[in-house]
Amino acid sequence: MKNAYDKVRAARLASRPTSLDFISSMFTSFTELHGDRRYGDDKAIVGGIAFLKDIPVTVIGIEKGKNTRERILRSFGSPEPEGYRKALRLMRQAEKFHRPVVTFVDTSGAYCGIGAEKRGQGEAIAENLMEMSALNVPVVTILIGEGGSGGALALAVCDRLWMLENSIYSVISPEGCANILYRDAKRADEAAAALRLTAEDALEFHFADRIISEEKLGSREFFAALSDELYEEIKQLSEIGNIRERRYERFRSF
């Protein structure tokens, strides 16, 4: 039986499938779109249009990369303001053309650097939270690894949140929490338990709607099954009315 910090370690494994693995395996005809039309193109967030079987969707993911070179290029999956603004641009486009939105989240948190702060990191995240809450199309978020603080939440104001069984969702990393509470980052295992950051915890608190088994993680069968389930979920969400009001009530209930 894994404890909370075991799940943190599992969520951070370099061998885990990344957002691009999920996108390439679950969707067809993916066309990546770049840039926020203000500053530049953040490689930590990938997004574009694709088909989920016969449904056109907008798909967005936080991408960590596979090796050292890719991870440096993608800031280890820590988006900068232009990444969040790119995601928001794509979500607004999705609403205009009535496309459901699917997001994949895997980040330790938003990029914390002077440049990102100068370009409005906090404002970019806040704008995503506000705008996503009012989108008039279905939004499904799949948390595939780390879900760190506002950096994750900026792509997770959704109608359904699914979590892989070894993914985590937390306001702060266990190491950061331990450093603040105990003045000792080595007590991260204690902090992880106190934070209640596992998928089971999120399901218990009704933040998450389902936990996805990792028994065949990364296999063709895994992606095919997940694609089928996502297709059915989006069809159901598309058939219900008052999507914004339902999303509002979901978050008010927390």
Coordinates of N, CA and C in Angstrom, one line a residue:
M1 N 0.8 -1.2 0.0 CA 0.0 0.0 0.0 C 0.9 1.2 0.0
K2 N 0.7 2.1 -1.0 CA 1.5 3.3 -1.1 C 1.0 4.4 -0.1
N3 N 2.0 5.0 0.5 CA 1.6 6.2 1.3 C 1.6 7.4 0.4
A4 N 1.2 8.6 1.0 CA 1.0 9.8 0.2 C 2.3 10.2 -0.5
Y5 N 3.5 10.1 0.2 CA 4.7 10.5 -0.5 C 5.2 9.5 -1.5
D6 N 4.8 8.3 -1.4 CA 5.1 7.3 -2.4 C 4.4 7.7 -3.7
K7 N 3.1 8.2 -3.6 CA 2.4 8.7 -4.7 C 3.0 9.9 -5.3
V8 N 3.6 10.8 -4.5 CA 4.3 12.0 -5.0 C 5.4 11.5 -5.9
R9 N 6.2 10.6 -5.4 CA 7.3 10.1 -6.2 C 6.9 9.4 -7.5
A10 N 5.8 8.7 -7.4 CA 5.2 8.1 -8.6 C 4.8 9.1 -9.6
A11 N 4.1 10.2 -9.1 CA 3.6 11.2 -10.0 C 4.8 11.9 -10.8
R12 N 6.0 11.9 -10.2 CA 7.1 12.6 -10.7 C 8.0 11.8 -11.6
L13 N 7.7 10.5 -11.7 CA 8.6 9.6 -12.5 C 8.7 10.1 -13.9
A14 N 10.0 10.1 -14.4 CA 10.3 10.6 -15.8 C 9.7 9.6 -16.8
S15 N 9.4 8.4 -16.4 CA 8.9 7.3 -17.3 C 7.4 7.4 -17.6
R16 N 6.7 8.3 -16.8 CA 5.3 8.4 -17.0 C 5.0 9.1 -18.4
P17 N 3.9 8.7 -19.0 CA 3.4 9.3 -20.3 C 3.2 10.8 -20.0
T18 N 3.6 11.6 -21.0 CA 3.4 13.0 -20.9 C 2.1 13.4 -21.7
S19 N 1.8 14.7 -21.6 CA 0.6 15.2 -22.3 C 0.6 14.8 -23.8
L20 N 1.7 15.0 -24.4 CA 1.8 14.7 -25.8 C 1.6 13.2 -26.1
D21 N 2.0 12.3 -25.2 CA 1.7 10.9 -25.4 C 0.2 10.7 -25.4
F22 N -0.5 11.3 -24.4 CA -2.0 11.2 -24.3 C -2.6 11.8 -25.6
I23 N -2.2 12.9 -26.0 CA -2.8 13.6 -27.2 C -2.6 12.7 -28.4
S24 N -1.4 12.3 -28.7 CA -1.1 11.5 -29.9 C -1.8 10.1 -29.9
S25 N -2.1 9.6 -28.7 CA -2.6 8.2 -28.6 C -4.2 8.2 -28.5
M26 N -4.8 9.3 -28.1 CA -6.2 9.4 -27.9 C -7.0 10.1 -28.9
F27 N -6.3 11.0 -29.7 CA -7.0 11.9 -30.6 C -6.4 11.7 -32.0
T28 N -7.1 12.1 -33.0 CA -6.6 12.0 -34.4 C -6.6 13.4 -35.0
S29 N -5.7 13.6 -36.0 CA -5.6 14.9 -36.7 C -5.3 16.1 -35.8
F30 N -4.5 15.8 -34.8 CA -4.1 16.9 -33.9 C -3.3 18.0 -34.7
T31 N -3.7 19.2 -34.6 CA -3.0 20.3 -35.3 C -2.6 21.3 -34.1
E32 N -1.3 21.4 -33.9 CA -0.9 22.3 -32.8 C -0.9 23.8 -33.2
L33 N -1.4 24.6 -32.3 CA -1.5 26.0 -32.6 C -0.5 26.7 -31.6
H34 N 0.1 27.8 -32.0 CA 1.2 28.4 -31.2 C 0.9 29.8 -30.9
G35 N 1.5 30.3 -29.7 CA 1.5 31.7 -29.4 C 0.3 32.2 -28.7
D36 N 0.6 33.3 -28.0 CA -0.5 34.0 -27.2 C -1.0 35.3 -27.9
R37 N -0.3 35.6 -29.0 CA -0.6 36.8 -29.8 C -0.3 38.1 -29.0
R38 N 0.6 37.9 -28.0 CA 1.0 39.1 -27.2 C 2.5 39.1 -27.1
Y39 N 3.1 37.9 -26.7 CA 4.5 37.9 -26.4 C 5.3 36.8 -27.1
G40 N 4.8 35.6 -27.0 CA 5.5 34.5 -27.6 C 4.8 33.2 -27.4
D41 N 5.6 32.1 -27.7 CA 5.0 30.7 -27.6 C 5.7 30.0 -26.5
D42 N 5.0 29.7 -25.4 CA 5.5 28.9 -24.3 C 5.5 27.4 -24.6
K43 N 6.6 26.8 -24.6 CA 6.7 25.4 -24.9 C 6.2 24.5 -23.8
A44 N 6.0 25.0 -22.6 CA 5.5 24.2 -21.5 C 4.0 23.9 -21.7
I45 N 3.3 24.6 -22.6 CA 1.9 24.3 -22.8 C 1.7 24.0 -24.3
V46 N 1.2 22.9 -24.6 CA 0.9 22.5 -26.0 C -0.6 22.5 -26.2
G47 N -1.1 22.9 -27.3 CA -2.5 22.9 -27.6 C -2.9 23.1 -29.0
G48 N -4.1 22.7 -29.3 CA -4.6 22.8 -30.7 C -5.9 22.2 -30.9
I49 N -6.2 21.8 -32.1 CA -7.5 21.2 -32.4 C -7.3 19.8 -32.9
A50 N -8.3 18.9 -32.6 CA -8.1 17.5 -32.9 C -9.5 16.9 -33.0
F51 N -9.6 15.6 -33.3 CA -10.8 14.8 -33.3 C -10.7 13.8 -32.2
L52 N -11.7 13.7 -31.4 CA -11.9 12.6 -30.5 C -13.0 11.7 -31.1
K53 N -12.6 10.7 -31.9 CA -13.4 9.9 -32.8 C -14.1 10.9 -33.8
D54 N -15.4 11.1 -33.7 CA -16.0 12.0 -34.6 C -16.3 13.4 -34.0
I55 N -15.8 13.7 -32.8 CA -16.1 15.0 -32.2 C -14.9 15.9 -32.3
P56 N -15.1 17.1 -32.9 CA -13.9 18.0 -33.0 C -13.8 18.6 -31.6
V57 N -12.6 18.7 -31.1 CA -12.3 19.2 -29.7 C -11.1 20.1 -29.8
T58 N -11.0 20.9 -28.7 CA -9.7 21.7 -28.5 C -9.0 20.9 -27.3
V59 N -7.8 20.6 -27.5 CA -7.1 19.9 -26.5 C -5.8 20.6 -26.1
I60 N -5.6 20.7 -24.8 CA -4.5 21.5 -24.3 C -3.8 20.7 -23.2
G61 N -2.5 20.7 -23.1 CA -1.8 20.0 -22.1 C -0.5 20.7 -21.6
I62 N -0.2 20.5 -20.4 CA 1.1 20.9 -19.9 C 2.1 19.8 -20.1
E63 N 3.2 20.2 -20.8 CA 4.2 19.2 -21.3 C 5.5 19.3 -20.6
K64 N 6.0 18.3 -19.9 CA 7.2 18.3 -19.2 C 8.4 17.9 -20.1
G65 N 8.2 17.1 -21.1 CA 9.3 16.6 -21.9 C 9.8 15.3 -21.5
K66 N 10.5 14.6 -22.4 CA 10.9 13.2 -22.1 C 12.4 13.1 -21.6
N67 N 13.2 14.0 -22.0 CA 14.6 13.9 -21.7 C 15.1 15.3 -21.2
T68 N 16.4 15.3 -20.8 CA 16.9 16.6 -20.2 C 16.7 17.8 -21.2
R69 N 17.1 17.5 -22.5 CA 17.0 18.6 -23.4 C 15.6 19.1 -23.6
E70 N 14.6 18.2 -23.7 CA 13.2 18.6 -23.8 C 12.7 19.3 -22.6
R71 N 13.1 18.8 -21.4 CA 12.6 19.3 -20.2 C 13.1 20.8 -20.0
I72 N 14.3 21.0 -20.4 CA 14.8 22.4 -20.3 C 14.1 23.3 -21.3
L73 N 13.8 22.8 -22.5 CA 13.1 23.6 -23.5 C 11.7 23.9 -23.0
R74 N 11.1 22.9 -22.2 CA 9.7 23.1 -21.7 C 9.6 23.6 -20.3
S75 N 10.7 24.1 -19.8 CA 10.8 24.6 -18.4 C 10.3 23.6 -17.4
F76 N 10.5 22.3 -17.7 CA 10.2 21.2 -16.8 C 8.6 21.2 -16.5
G77 N 7.9 21.7 -17.4 CA 6.4 21.7 -17.3 C 5.9 22.8 -16.4
S78 N 6.7 23.9 -16.3 CA 6.2 25.0 -15.5 C 5.9 26.2 -16.4
P79 N 4.6 26.4 -16.7 CA 4.3 27.4 -17.7 C 4.6 28.9 -17.3
E80 N 4.8 29.7 -18.3 CA 5.0 31.1 -18.0 C 3.7 31.8 -18.5
P81 N 3.5 33.1 -18.3 CA 2.2 33.8 -18.5 C 1.7 33.6 -20.0
E82 N 2.7 33.6 -20.9 CA 2.2 33.4 -22.3 C 1.7 32.0 -22.6
G83 N 2.1 31.1 -21.8 CA 1.5 29.7 -21.9 C 0.1 29.7 -21.5
Y84 N -0.2 30.3 -20.4 CA -1.6 30.4 -19.9 C -2.5 31.2 -20.8
R85 N -1.9 32.3 -21.4 CA -2.6 33.1 -22.3 C -2.9 32.4 -23.6
K86 N -1.9 31.6 -24.1 CA -2.1 30.8 -25.2 C -3.3 29.8 -25.0
A87 N -3.3 29.2 -23.8 CA -4.4 28.2 -23.5 C -5.7 28.9 -23.5
L88 N -5.8 30.1 -22.9 CA -7.0 30.9 -22.9 C -7.5 31.3 -24.3
R89 N -6.5 31.7 -25.1 CA -6.9 32.0 -26.5 C -7.5 30.8 -27.2
L90 N -7.0 29.6 -27.0 CA -7.5 28.4 -27.6 C -8.9 28.0 -27.0
M91 N -9.1 28.3 -25.7 CA -10.4 28.0 -25.1 C -11.4 28.9 -25.6
R92 N -11.1 30.2 -25.8 CA -12.0 31.2 -26.3 C -12.4 30.8 -27.8
Q93 N -11.4 30.3 -28.5 CA -11.7 29.9 -29.9 C -12.6 28.7 -29.9
A94 N -12.4 27.7 -28.9 CA -13.2 26.6 -28.8 C -14.7 27.0 -28.5
E95 N -14.9 27.9 -27.7 CA -16.2 28.4 -27.4 C -16.9 29.0 -28.7
K96 N -16.1 29.8 -29.4 CA -16.6 30.4 -30.6 C -17.1 29.3 -31.6
F97 N -16.4 28.2 -31.7 CA -16.8 27.2 -32.7 C -17.4 26.0 -32.0
H98 N -17.9 26.1 -30.8 CA -18.7 25.1 -30.1 C -17.9 23.8 -30.0
R99 N -16.6 23.9 -29.7 CA -15.8 22.6 -29.5 C -15.6 22.4 -28.0
P100 N -15.9 21.2 -27.5 CA -15.5 20.8 -26.1 C -14.0 21.0 -25.9
V101 N -13.6 21.2 -24.6 CA -12.2 21.4 -24.3 C -11.8 20.3 -23.4
V102 N -10.6 19.7 -23.7 CA -10.0 18.7 -22.9 C -8.6 19.2 -22.5
T103 N -8.3 19.2 -21.2 CA -7.0 19.6 -20.7 C -6.3 18.5 -20.0
F104 N -5.0 18.4 -20.2 CA -4.1 17.4 -19.5 C -3.2 18.2 -18.6
V105 N -3.2 17.9 -17.3 CA -2.4 18.7 -16.3 C -1.3 17.8 -15.7
D106 N -0.1 18.4 -15.7 CA 1.1 17.8 -15.1 C 2.1 18.8 -14.9
T107 N 2.1 19.5 -13.7 CA 3.0 20.5 -13.4 C 3.2 20.6 -11.9
S108 N 4.5 20.9 -11.5 CA 4.8 21.2 -10.1 C 4.3 22.6 -9.7
G109 N 4.0 23.4 -10.7 CA 3.5 24.8 -10.5 C 3.9 25.7 -11.6
A110 N 3.3 26.9 -11.6 CA 3.7 27.9 -12.6 C 5.2 28.3 -12.5
Y111 N 5.8 28.7 -13.6 CA 7.2 29.1 -13.5 C 7.4 30.3 -12.6
C112 N 8.3 30.2 -11.7 CA 8.5 31.4 -10.8 C 9.8 32.0 -11.1
G113 N 9.8 33.0 -11.9 CA 11.0 33.7 -12.3 C 10.7 35.2 -12.4
I114 N 11.7 36.0 -12.4 CA 11.5 37.5 -12.5 C 10.8 37.8 -13.8
G115 N 11.2 37.2 -14.9 CA 10.6 37.6 -16.2 C 9.1 37.2 -16.2
A116 N 8.8 36.0 -15.6 CA 7.4 35.6 -15.6 C 6.5 36.6 -14.8
E117 N 7.1 37.0 -13.6 CA 6.4 38.0 -12.8 C 6.2 39.3 -13.5
K118 N 7.2 39.8 -14.2 CA 7.1 41.0 -14.9 C 6.1 41.0 -16.0
R119 N 5.9 39.8 -16.6 CA 4.9 39.7 -17.6 C 3.5 39.3 -17.1
G120 N 3.3 39.3 -15.8 CA 2.0 39.1 -15.3 C 1.6 37.7 -15.0
Q121 N 2.4 36.9 -14.4 CA 2.1 35.5 -14.1 C 0.8 35.4 -13.3
G122 N 0.7 36.1 -12.2 CA -0.5 36.0 -11.3 C -1.8 36.4 -12.1
E123 N -1.7 37.5 -12.8 CA -2.8 38.0 -13.6 C -3.3 37.0 -14.7
A124 N -2.3 36.4 -15.3 CA -2.6 35.4 -16.4 C -3.4 34.2 -15.8
I125 N -2.9 33.7 -14.6 CA -3.6 32.6 -14.0 C -5.0 33.0 -13.5
A126 N -5.1 34.2 -12.9 CA -6.4 34.7 -12.4 C -7.4 34.8 -13.6
E127 N -6.9 35.3 -14.7 CA -7.8 35.5 -15.9 C -8.3 34.2 -16.4
N128 N -7.4 33.1 -16.4 CA -7.8 31.8 -16.8 C -8.9 31.3 -15.9
L129 N -8.7 31.5 -14.6 CA -9.8 31.0 -13.6 C -11.1 31.6 -13.9
M130 N -11.1 32.9 -14.1 CA -12.3 33.7 -14.4 C -13.0 33.3 -15.7
E131 N -12.2 33.2 -16.7 CA -12.7 32.9 -18.1 C -13.2 31.5 -18.2
M132 N -12.4 30.5 -17.6 CA -12.8 29.1 -17.7 C -14.1 28.9 -17.0
S133 N -14.3 29.6 -15.9 CA -15.6 29.4 -15.2 C -16.8 29.8 -16.0
A134 N -16.6 30.6 -17.0 CA -17.8 31.1 -17.8 C -17.8 30.5 -19.2
L135 N -16.9 29.6 -19.5 CA -17.0 28.9 -20.9 C -18.3 28.2 -21.1
N136 N -18.9 28.4 -22.2 CA -20.2 27.8 -22.5 C -20.1 26.5 -23.3
V137 N -18.9 25.8 -23.1 CA -18.7 24.5 -23.7 C -18.2 23.5 -22.6
P138 N -18.4 22.2 -22.8 CA -17.9 21.3 -21.8 C -16.4 21.3 -21.7
V139 N -15.9 21.2 -20.4 CA -14.5 21.1 -20.1 C -14.2 19.9 -19.3
V140 N -13.3 19.0 -19.8 CA -12.9 17.9 -19.0 C -11.4 18.0 -18.8
T141 N -11.0 17.8 -17.5 CA -9.5 17.9 -17.2 C -9.1 16.5 -16.7
I142 N -8.0 16.0 -17.2 CA -7.4 14.8 -16.7 C -6.0 15.1 -16.1
L143 N -5.9 14.8 -14.8 CA -4.7 15.1 -14.1 C -3.8 13.9 -14.2
I144 N -2.7 14.0 -15.0 CA -1.9 12.8 -15.3 C -0.6 12.6 -14.5
G145 N -0.3 13.6 -13.7 CA 0.9 13.5 -12.8 C 0.8 14.5 -11.7
E146 N 1.6 15.5 -11.7 CA 1.5 16.5 -10.6 C 0.5 17.6 -10.9
G147 N -0.2 18.0 -9.9 CA -1.2 19.1 -10.0 C -0.8 20.1 -9.0
G148 N 0.1 21.0 -9.3 CA 0.7 21.9 -8.3 C 0.0 23.3 -8.3
S149 N -0.7 23.6 -7.3 CA -1.1 25.0 -7.0 C -1.9 25.6 -8.1
G150 N -1.8 27.0 -8.2 CA -2.5 27.7 -9.3 C -2.0 27.4 -10.7
G151 N -0.8 26.9 -10.8 CA -0.3 26.5 -12.1 C -1.1 25.4 -12.7
A152 N -1.6 24.5 -11.8 CA -2.5 23.4 -12.3 C -3.9 23.9 -12.4
L153 N -4.4 24.6 -11.5 CA -5.8 25.1 -11.4 C -6.1 26.0 -12.6
A154 N -5.1 26.7 -13.2 CA -5.4 27.5 -14.3 C -5.8 26.8 -15.6
L155 N -5.7 25.5 -15.6 CA -6.2 24.7 -16.7 C -7.2 23.6 -16.2
A156 N -7.8 23.8 -15.0 CA -8.6 22.8 -14.4 C -9.9 23.3 -13.8
V157 N -10.4 24.4 -14.3 CA -11.7 24.9 -13.9 C -12.7 24.2 -14.9
C158 N -13.1 23.0 -14.4 CA -13.7 22.1 -15.4 C -15.1 21.6 -14.9
D159 N -15.7 20.8 -15.8 CA -17.0 20.2 -15.5 C -16.8 18.8 -14.9
R160 N -15.7 18.1 -15.3 CA -15.3 16.8 -14.8 C -13.8 16.8 -14.6
L161 N -13.3 16.3 -13.5 CA -11.9 16.2 -13.2 C -11.6 14.7 -13.0
W162 N -10.8 14.1 -13.8 CA -10.3 12.7 -13.7 C -8.9 12.8 -13.3
M163 N -8.5 11.8 -12.4 CA -7.1 11.7 -11.9 C -6.6 10.3 -12.1
L164 N -5.4 10.2 -12.6 CA -4.7 8.9 -12.6 C -4.4 8.5 -11.2
E165 N -4.4 7.3 -10.9 CA -4.3 6.8 -9.5 C -3.1 7.3 -8.8
N166 N -2.0 7.5 -9.5 CA -0.8 8.0 -8.8 C -0.5 9.5 -9.1
S167 N -1.6 10.2 -9.5 CA -1.4 11.7 -9.6 C -1.7 12.3 -8.3
I168 N -1.3 13.6 -8.2 CA -1.5 14.3 -6.9 C -2.0 15.7 -7.3
Y169 N -2.7 16.3 -6.3 CA -3.3 17.7 -6.5 C -3.2 18.4 -5.2
S170 N -2.4 19.5 -5.2 CA -2.1 20.2 -4.0 C -1.8 21.6 -4.2
V171 N -2.1 22.4 -3.1 CA -1.8 23.8 -3.1 C -0.3 24.2 -3.1
I172 N 0.5 23.2 -2.6 CA 1.9 23.4 -2.5 C 2.6 22.1 -2.5
S173 N 3.9 22.0 -2.9 CA 4.6 20.8 -2.9 C 4.8 20.3 -1.5
P174 N 4.9 19.0 -1.2 CA 5.2 18.6 0.1 C 6.5 19.1 0.7
E175 N 7.5 19.3 -0.2 CA 8.8 19.9 0.3 C 8.6 21.3 0.7
G176 N 7.9 22.1 -0.1 CA 7.6 23.5 0.3 C 6.8 23.6 1.5
C177 N 5.8 22.8 1.7 CA 5.0 22.8 2.9 C 5.8 22.4 4.1
A178 N 6.7 21.4 4.0 CA 7.5 21.0 5.1 C 8.5 22.1 5.5
N179 N 9.0 22.8 4.5 CA 9.9 23.9 4.8 C 9.2 25.0 5.6
I180 N 7.9 25.3 5.2 CA 7.2 26.3 5.9 C 6.7 25.9 7.3
L181 N 6.1 24.7 7.4 CA 5.5 24.3 8.6 C 6.6 23.8 9.7
Y182 N 7.5 23.0 9.2 CA 8.5 22.3 10.1 C 9.9 22.9 10.0
R183 N 10.1 23.8 9.1 CA 11.4 24.4 8.9 C 12.4 23.3 8.5
D184 N 11.9 22.3 7.8 CA 12.7 21.1 7.4 C 12.1 20.4 6.2
A185 N 12.7 20.6 5.1 CA 12.1 20.0 3.8 C 12.2 18.5 3.9
K186 N 13.1 17.9 4.7 CA 13.2 16.5 4.8 C 12.0 15.8 5.4
R187 N 11.1 16.6 6.0 CA 9.9 16.0 6.5 C 8.7 16.1 5.5
A188 N 9.1 16.0 4.2 CA 8.1 16.1 3.2 C 7.1 15.0 3.2
D189 N 7.5 13.8 3.7 CA 6.6 12.7 3.8 C 5.4 13.0 4.8
E190 N 5.8 13.7 5.9 CA 4.7 14.1 6.9 C 3.8 15.1 6.2
A191 N 4.4 16.1 5.5 CA 3.6 17.1 4.9 C 2.7 16.5 3.9
A192 N 3.2 15.6 3.1 CA 2.3 15.0 2.0 C 1.1 14.3 2.6
A193 N 1.3 13.6 3.8 CA 0.1 13.0 4.4 C -0.9 14.1 4.9
A194 N -0.3 15.2 5.5 CA -1.2 16.2 6.0 C -1.9 17.0 4.9
L195 N -1.3 17.1 3.7 CA -1.9 17.9 2.7 C -3.1 17.2 2.0
R196 N -3.3 15.9 2.2 CA -4.3 15.1 1.6 C -4.4 15.3 0.1
L197 N -3.3 15.0 -0.6 CA -3.1 15.4 -2.0 C -3.3 14.2 -3.0
T198 N -3.6 13.0 -2.5 CA -3.8 11.9 -3.4 C -5.1 11.9 -4.2
A199 N -5.2 11.1 -5.2 CA -6.4 11.0 -6.0 C -7.5 10.5 -5.1
E200 N -7.2 9.6 -4.2 CA -8.3 9.1 -3.3 C -8.8 10.2 -2.4
D201 N -7.9 11.1 -1.9 CA -8.4 12.2 -1.1 C -9.3 13.1 -1.9
A202 N -8.8 13.4 -3.2 CA -9.6 14.3 -4.0 C -11.0 13.7 -4.3
L203 N -11.1 12.4 -4.5 CA -12.4 11.8 -4.8 C -13.2 11.9 -3.5
E204 N -12.6 11.6 -2.3 CA -13.4 11.7 -1.1 C -14.0 13.1 -0.9
F205 N -13.2 14.1 -1.2 CA -13.6 15.5 -1.0 C -14.5 16.0 -2.2
H206 N -14.8 15.1 -3.2 CA -15.6 15.4 -4.3 C -15.0 16.5 -5.3
F207 N -13.6 16.7 -5.2 CA -12.9 17.5 -6.1 C -12.8 16.8 -7.4
A208 N -12.4 15.5 -7.3 CA -12.3 14.6 -8.5 C -13.5 13.8 -8.7
D209 N -13.8 13.5 -9.9 CA -15.0 12.7 -10.3 C -14.7 11.2 -10.5
R210 N -13.5 10.9 -10.8 CA -13.1 9.5 -11.0 C -11.6 9.3 -10.9
I211 N -11.2 8.1 -10.6 CA -9.8 7.7 -10.5 C -9.5 6.7 -11.6
I212 N -8.5 7.0 -12.4 CA -8.2 6.1 -13.6 C -7.1 5.1 -13.1
S213 N -7.3 3.8 -13.3 CA -6.4 2.8 -13.0 C -5.1 3.0 -13.9
E214 N -4.0 2.7 -13.3 CA -2.7 2.8 -14.0 C -2.2 1.4 -14.3
E215 N -3.0 0.4 -14.2 CA -2.6 -1.0 -14.4 C -1.8 -1.2 -15.8
K216 N -2.4 -0.6 -16.8 CA -1.8 -0.7 -18.2 C -1.3 0.6 -18.7
L217 N -0.9 1.5 -17.8 CA -0.5 2.9 -18.2 C 0.5 2.9 -19.3
G218 N 0.1 3.7 -20.4 CA 1.0 3.8 -21.5 C 0.8 2.8 -22.6
S219 N 0.0 1.8 -22.4 CA -0.2 0.8 -23.4 C -1.3 1.3 -24.4
R220 N -1.4 0.6 -25.5 CA -2.4 0.9 -26.5 C -3.8 0.7 -25.9
E221 N -3.9 -0.4 -25.2 CA -5.2 -0.7 -24.6 C -5.7 0.4 -23.6
F222 N -4.7 0.9 -22.8 CA -5.0 1.9 -21.8 C -5.5 3.2 -22.5
F223 N -4.8 3.7 -23.6 CA -5.3 4.9 -24.2 C -6.6 4.7 -25.0
A224 N -6.8 3.5 -25.6 CA -8.0 3.2 -26.3 C -9.2 3.2 -25.3
A225 N -9.1 2.6 -24.2 CA -10.1 2.6 -23.2 C -10.5 4.0 -22.7
L226 N -9.4 4.8 -22.4 CA -9.6 6.1 -21.9 C -10.3 7.0 -22.9
S227 N -9.9 6.8 -24.2 CA -10.5 7.6 -25.3 C -12.0 7.3 -25.4
D228 N -12.3 6.0 -25.3 CA -13.8 5.6 -25.3 C -14.5 6.3 -24.2
E229 N -14.0 6.2 -23.0 CA -14.6 6.8 -21.8 C -14.8 8.3 -21.9
L230 N -13.7 9.0 -22.4 CA -13.8 10.4 -22.6 C -14.8 10.8 -23.6
Y231 N -14.9 10.0 -24.7 CA -15.9 10.2 -25.7 C -17.3 10.2 -25.1
E232 N -17.6 9.2 -24.3 CA -18.9 9.1 -23.8 C -19.2 10.2 -22.8
E233 N -18.2 10.6 -22.0 CA -18.4 11.7 -21.1 C -18.7 13.0 -21.8
I234 N -18.0 13.3 -22.8 CA -18.2 14.5 -23.6 C -19.5 14.5 -24.2
K235 N -20.0 13.4 -24.8 CA -21.3 13.3 -25.4 C -22.4 13.6 -24.3
Q236 N -22.2 13.1 -23.1 CA -23.2 13.3 -22.1 C -23.2 14.8 -21.7
L237 N -22.0 15.4 -21.5 CA -21.9 16.8 -21.1 C -22.5 17.7 -22.2
S238 N -22.3 17.3 -23.4 CA -22.8 18.2 -24.5 C -24.3 18.2 -24.6
E239 N -24.9 17.2 -24.0 CA -26.4 17.0 -24.1 C -27.1 17.8 -23.0
I240 N -26.4 18.1 -21.9 CA -27.1 18.8 -20.8 C -27.0 20.3 -21.1
G241 N -28.0 20.9 -20.6 CA -28.1 22.4 -20.7 C -27.5 23.1 -19.6
N242 N -27.4 24.4 -19.7 CA -26.9 25.3 -18.6 C -25.5 24.8 -18.1
I243 N -24.6 24.6 -19.0 CA -23.3 24.1 -18.6 C -22.6 25.1 -17.7
R244 N -22.7 26.4 -17.9 CA -22.0 27.4 -17.1 C -22.6 27.3 -15.7
E245 N -23.9 27.3 -15.6 CA -24.6 27.3 -14.3 C -24.2 26.0 -13.5
R246 N -24.1 24.9 -14.2 CA -23.7 23.6 -13.5 C -22.3 23.7 -13.0
R247 N -21.4 24.3 -13.8 CA -20.0 24.4 -13.4 C -19.9 25.3 -12.2
Y248 N -20.7 26.4 -12.2 CA -20.7 27.3 -11.1 C -21.2 26.6 -9.8
E249 N -22.2 25.8 -9.9 CA -22.7 25.1 -8.7 C -21.7 24.1 -8.3
R250 N -21.0 23.4 -9.2 CA -19.9 22.5 -8.8 C -18.9 23.1 -7.9
F251 N -18.4 24.3 -8.4 CA -17.3 24.9 -7.6 C -17.9 25.6 -6.3
R252 N -19.1 26.0 -6.3 CA -19.7 26.6 -5.1 C -19.8 25.5 -4.0
S253 N -20.1 24.3 -4.5 CA -20.2 23.1 -3.6 C -18.9 22.8 -2.8
F254 N -17.8 23.2 -3.4 CA -16.5 22.9 -2.7 C -16.4 23.7 -1.4

